[in-house]
mmCIF file of C-alpha atoms in Angstrom:
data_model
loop_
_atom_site.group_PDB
_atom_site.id
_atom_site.type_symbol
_atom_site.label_atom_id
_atom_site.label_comp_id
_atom_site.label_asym_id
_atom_site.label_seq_id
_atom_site.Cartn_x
_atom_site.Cartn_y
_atom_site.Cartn_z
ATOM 1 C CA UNK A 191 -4.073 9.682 30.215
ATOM 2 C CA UNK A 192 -0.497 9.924 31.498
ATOM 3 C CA UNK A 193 0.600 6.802 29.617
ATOM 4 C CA UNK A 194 -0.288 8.426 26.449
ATOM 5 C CA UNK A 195 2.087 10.883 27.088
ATOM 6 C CA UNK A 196 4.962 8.243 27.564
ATOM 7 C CA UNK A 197 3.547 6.350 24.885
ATOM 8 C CA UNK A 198 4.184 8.696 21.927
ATOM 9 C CA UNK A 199 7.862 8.437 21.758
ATOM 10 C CA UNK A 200 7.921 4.722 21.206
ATOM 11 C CA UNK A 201 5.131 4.501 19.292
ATOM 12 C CA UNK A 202 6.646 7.055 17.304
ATOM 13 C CA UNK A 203 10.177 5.434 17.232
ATOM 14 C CA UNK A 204 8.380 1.903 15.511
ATOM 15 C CA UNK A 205 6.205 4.345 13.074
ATOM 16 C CA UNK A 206 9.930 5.338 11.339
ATOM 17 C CA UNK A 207 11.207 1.787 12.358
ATOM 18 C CA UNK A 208 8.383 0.354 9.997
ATOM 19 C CA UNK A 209 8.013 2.762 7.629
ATOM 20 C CA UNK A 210 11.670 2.494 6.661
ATOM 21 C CA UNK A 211 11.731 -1.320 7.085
ATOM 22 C CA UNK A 212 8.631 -1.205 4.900
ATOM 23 C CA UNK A 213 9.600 1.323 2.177
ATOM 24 C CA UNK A 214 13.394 -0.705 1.919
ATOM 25 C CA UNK A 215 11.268 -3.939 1.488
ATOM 26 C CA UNK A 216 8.967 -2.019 -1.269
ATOM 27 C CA UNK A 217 11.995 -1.170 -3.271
ATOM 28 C CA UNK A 218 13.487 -4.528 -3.554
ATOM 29 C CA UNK A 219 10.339 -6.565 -3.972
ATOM 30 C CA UNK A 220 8.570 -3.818 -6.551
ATOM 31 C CA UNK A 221 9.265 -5.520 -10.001
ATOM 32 C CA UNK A 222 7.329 -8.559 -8.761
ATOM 33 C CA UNK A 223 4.654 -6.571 -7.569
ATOM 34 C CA UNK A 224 4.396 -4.373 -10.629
ATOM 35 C CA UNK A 225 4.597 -7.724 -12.925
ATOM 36 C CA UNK A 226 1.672 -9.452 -10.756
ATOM 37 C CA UNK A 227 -0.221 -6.079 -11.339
ATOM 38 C CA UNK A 228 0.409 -6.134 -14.974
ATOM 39 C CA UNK A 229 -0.738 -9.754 -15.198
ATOM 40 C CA UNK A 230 -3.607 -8.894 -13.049
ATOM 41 C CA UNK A 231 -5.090 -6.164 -15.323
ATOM 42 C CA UNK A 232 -4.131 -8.363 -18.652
ATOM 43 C CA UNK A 233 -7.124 -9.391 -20.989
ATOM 44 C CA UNK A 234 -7.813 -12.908 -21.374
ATOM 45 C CA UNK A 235 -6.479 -13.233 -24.467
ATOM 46 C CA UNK A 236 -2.883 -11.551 -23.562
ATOM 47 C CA UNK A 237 -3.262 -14.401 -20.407
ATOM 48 C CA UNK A 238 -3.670 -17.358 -22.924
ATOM 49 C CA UNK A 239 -0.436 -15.512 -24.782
ATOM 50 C CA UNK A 240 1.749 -15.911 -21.844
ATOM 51 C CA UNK A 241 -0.071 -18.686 -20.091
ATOM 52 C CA UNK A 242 3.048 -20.829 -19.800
ATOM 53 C CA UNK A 243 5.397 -18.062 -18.791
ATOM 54 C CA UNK A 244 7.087 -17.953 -14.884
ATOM 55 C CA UNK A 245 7.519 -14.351 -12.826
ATOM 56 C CA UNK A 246 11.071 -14.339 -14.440
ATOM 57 C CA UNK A 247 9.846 -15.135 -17.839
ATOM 58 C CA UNK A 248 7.078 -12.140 -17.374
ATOM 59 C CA UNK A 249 9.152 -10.091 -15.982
ATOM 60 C CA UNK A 250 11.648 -10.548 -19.218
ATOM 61 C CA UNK A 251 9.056 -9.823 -21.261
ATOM 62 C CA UNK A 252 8.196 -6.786 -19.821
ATOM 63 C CA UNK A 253 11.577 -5.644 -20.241
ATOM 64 C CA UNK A 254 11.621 -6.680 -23.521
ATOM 65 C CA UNK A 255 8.350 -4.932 -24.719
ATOM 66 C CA UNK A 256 8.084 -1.719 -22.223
ATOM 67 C CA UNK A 257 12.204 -1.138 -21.164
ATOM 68 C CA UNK A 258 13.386 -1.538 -18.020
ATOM 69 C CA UNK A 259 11.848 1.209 -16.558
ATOM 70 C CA UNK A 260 8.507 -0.394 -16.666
ATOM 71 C CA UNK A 261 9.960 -2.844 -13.534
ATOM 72 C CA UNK A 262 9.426 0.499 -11.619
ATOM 73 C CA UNK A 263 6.767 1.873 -13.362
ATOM 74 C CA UNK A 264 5.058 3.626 -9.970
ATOM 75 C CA UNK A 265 7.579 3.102 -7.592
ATOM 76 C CA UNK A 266 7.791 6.722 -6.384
ATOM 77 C CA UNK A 267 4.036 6.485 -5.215
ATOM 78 C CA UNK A 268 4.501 2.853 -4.113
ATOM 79 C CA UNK A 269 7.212 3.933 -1.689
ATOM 80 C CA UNK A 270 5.264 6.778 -0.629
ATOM 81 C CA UNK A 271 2.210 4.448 -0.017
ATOM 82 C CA UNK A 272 4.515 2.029 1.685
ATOM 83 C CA UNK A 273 6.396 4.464 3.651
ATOM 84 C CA UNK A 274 3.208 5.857 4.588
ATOM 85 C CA UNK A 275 0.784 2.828 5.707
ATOM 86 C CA UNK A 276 3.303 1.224 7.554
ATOM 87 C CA UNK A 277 4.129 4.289 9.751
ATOM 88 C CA UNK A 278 0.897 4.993 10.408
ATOM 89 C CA UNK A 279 -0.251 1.468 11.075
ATOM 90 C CA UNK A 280 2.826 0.934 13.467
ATOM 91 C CA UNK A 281 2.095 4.209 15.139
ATOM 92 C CA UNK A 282 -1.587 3.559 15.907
ATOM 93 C CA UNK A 283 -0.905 -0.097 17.107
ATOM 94 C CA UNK A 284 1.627 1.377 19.347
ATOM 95 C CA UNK A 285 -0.749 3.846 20.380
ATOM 96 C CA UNK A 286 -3.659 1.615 20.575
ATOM 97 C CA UNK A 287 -1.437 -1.045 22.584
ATOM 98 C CA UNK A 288 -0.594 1.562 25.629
ATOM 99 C CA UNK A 289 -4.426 2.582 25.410
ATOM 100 C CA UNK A 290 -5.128 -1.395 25.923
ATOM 101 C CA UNK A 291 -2.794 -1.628 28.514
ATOM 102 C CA UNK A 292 -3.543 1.561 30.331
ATOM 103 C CA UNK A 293 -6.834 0.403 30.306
ATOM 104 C CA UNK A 294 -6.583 -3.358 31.562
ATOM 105 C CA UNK A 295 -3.678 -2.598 34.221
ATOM 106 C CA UNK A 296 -1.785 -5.820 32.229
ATOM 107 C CA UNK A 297 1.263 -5.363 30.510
ATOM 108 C CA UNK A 298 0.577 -8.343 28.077
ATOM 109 C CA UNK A 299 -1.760 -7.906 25.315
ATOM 110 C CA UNK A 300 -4.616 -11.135 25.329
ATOM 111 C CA UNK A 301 -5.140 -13.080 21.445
ATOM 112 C CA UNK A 302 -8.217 -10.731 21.300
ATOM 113 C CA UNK A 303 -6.441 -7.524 22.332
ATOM 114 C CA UNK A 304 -3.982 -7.927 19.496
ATOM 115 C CA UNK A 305 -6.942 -8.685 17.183
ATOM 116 C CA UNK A 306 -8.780 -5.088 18.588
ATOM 117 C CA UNK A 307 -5.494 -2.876 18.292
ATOM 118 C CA UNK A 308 -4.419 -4.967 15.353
ATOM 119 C CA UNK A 309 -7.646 -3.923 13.518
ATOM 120 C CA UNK A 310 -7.890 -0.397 14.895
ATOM 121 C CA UNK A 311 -4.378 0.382 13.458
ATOM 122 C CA UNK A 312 -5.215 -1.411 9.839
ATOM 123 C CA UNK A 313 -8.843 0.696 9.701
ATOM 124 C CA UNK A 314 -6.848 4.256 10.041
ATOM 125 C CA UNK A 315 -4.164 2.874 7.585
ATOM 126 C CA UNK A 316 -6.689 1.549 5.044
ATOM 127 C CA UNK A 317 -8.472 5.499 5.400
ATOM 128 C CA UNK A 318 -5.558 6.996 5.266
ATOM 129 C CA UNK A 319 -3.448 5.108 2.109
ATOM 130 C CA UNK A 320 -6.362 3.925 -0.304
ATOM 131 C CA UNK A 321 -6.333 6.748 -2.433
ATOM 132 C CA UNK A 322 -2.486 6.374 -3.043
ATOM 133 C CA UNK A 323 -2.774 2.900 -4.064
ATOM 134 C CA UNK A 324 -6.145 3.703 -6.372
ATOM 135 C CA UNK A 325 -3.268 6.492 -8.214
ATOM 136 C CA UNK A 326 -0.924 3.907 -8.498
ATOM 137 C CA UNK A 327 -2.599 0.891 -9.750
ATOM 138 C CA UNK A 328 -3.926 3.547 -12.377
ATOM 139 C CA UNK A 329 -0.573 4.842 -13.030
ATOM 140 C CA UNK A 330 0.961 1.240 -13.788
ATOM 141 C CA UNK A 331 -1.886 0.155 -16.127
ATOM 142 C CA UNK A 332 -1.749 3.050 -18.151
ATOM 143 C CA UNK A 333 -1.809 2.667 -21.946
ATOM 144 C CA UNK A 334 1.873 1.611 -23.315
ATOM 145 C CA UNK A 335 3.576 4.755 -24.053
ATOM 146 C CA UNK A 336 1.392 6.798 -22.168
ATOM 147 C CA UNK A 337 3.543 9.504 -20.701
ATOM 148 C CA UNK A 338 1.073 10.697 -17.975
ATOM 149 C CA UNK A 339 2.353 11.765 -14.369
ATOM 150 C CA UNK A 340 1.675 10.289 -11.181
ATOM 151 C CA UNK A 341 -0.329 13.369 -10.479
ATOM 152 C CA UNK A 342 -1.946 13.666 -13.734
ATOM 153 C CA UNK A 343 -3.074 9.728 -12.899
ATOM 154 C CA UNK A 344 -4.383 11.284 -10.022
ATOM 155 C CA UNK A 345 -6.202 14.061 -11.510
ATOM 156 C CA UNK A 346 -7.807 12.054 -13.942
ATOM 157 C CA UNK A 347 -9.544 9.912 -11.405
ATOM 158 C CA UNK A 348 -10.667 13.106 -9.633
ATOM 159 C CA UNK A 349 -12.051 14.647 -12.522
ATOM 160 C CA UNK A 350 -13.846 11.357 -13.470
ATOM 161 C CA UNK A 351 -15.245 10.301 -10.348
ATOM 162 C CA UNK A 352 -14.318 12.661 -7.737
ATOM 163 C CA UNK A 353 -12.824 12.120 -3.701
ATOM 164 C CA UNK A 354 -14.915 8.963 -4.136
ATOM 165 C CA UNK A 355 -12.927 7.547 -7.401
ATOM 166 C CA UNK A 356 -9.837 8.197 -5.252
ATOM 167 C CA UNK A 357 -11.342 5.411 -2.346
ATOM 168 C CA UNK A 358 -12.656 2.822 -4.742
ATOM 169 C CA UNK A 359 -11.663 -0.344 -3.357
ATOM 170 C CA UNK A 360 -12.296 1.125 0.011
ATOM 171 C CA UNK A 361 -14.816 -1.586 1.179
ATOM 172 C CA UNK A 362 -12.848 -4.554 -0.052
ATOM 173 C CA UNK A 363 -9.559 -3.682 1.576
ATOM 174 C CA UNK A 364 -11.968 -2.480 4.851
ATOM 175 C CA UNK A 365 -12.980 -6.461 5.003
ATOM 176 C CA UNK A 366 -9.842 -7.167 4.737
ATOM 177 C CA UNK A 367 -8.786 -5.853 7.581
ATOM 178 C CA UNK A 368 -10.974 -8.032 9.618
#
């Protein structure tokens, strides 16, 4: 248990190094992620409407129709989310890496080691974040005009469905992990 100890510091050092890394990535890349939600949650007939359009062209258009402000539409949660899972998941690989090697004597972690700590650390970060990626996603598709808060987004899918509304999607990102 004494490598845990000596463990902590580093593990903690790549939590902020990848939360920060990962937040700074968010924060540039975030229109195109809010666009592809958009297009995601777009009926079928608003698809045929812009079937012929690029990510510049949609992104344009929702300038156009929603302001600039709807390319960030989110992005406070988003970087908390961001910030968030990839501190924790660097911090538990870290952690789960010295555990590996403390436990195997080897400094070098085999294909299937990486696969075990890889997973470990995605499982805890998939518990921990799914609830601030159910607020956002609900928070982006909101009606146009809407004027509702991150937290009232939130709120909303507690009163609807409870802690449970706040995890759906749960399983699907849980298989992703594997």
């Amino acid at each position: 248990a004494e490598y845990m100890g000596t463990a902590l510091f580093p593990s903690m050092a790549r939590a902020i190094s990848g939360a920060l890394g990962g937040a700074l990535a968010m924060a540039v890349t975030y229109p195109l992620s809010n666009a592809s939600i958009k297009l995601s949650t777009e009926s079928a007939a608003e698809l045929r409407a812009h079937a012929d359009e690029n990510v510049l062209a949609t992104l344009a258009r929702m300038v156009r129709d929603e302001g600039v402000d709807s390319l960030y539409a989110g992005l406070e949660s988003a970087l908390l989310g961001t910030f968030l899972a990839e501190g924790i998941f660097y911090f538990w690989f870290s952690l789960a890496r010295s555990r590996w090697r403390g436990a195997t004597g080897s400094d070098a972690l085999t294909p299937l080691g990486n696969l075990v700590v890889s997973c470990q650390a995605a499982v805890v970060n998939v518990f921990c974040t799914t609830p601030i990626w159910v607020v956002n996603n609900r928070y982006i598709t909101r009606p146009q005009g809407s004027s509702k808060s991150l937290l009232r987004a939130a709120r909303d899918i507690y009163d609807e469905d409870g802690v449970a509304g706040l995890y759906r999607g749960l399983g699907p990102s849980l298989l992703l992990v594997s």
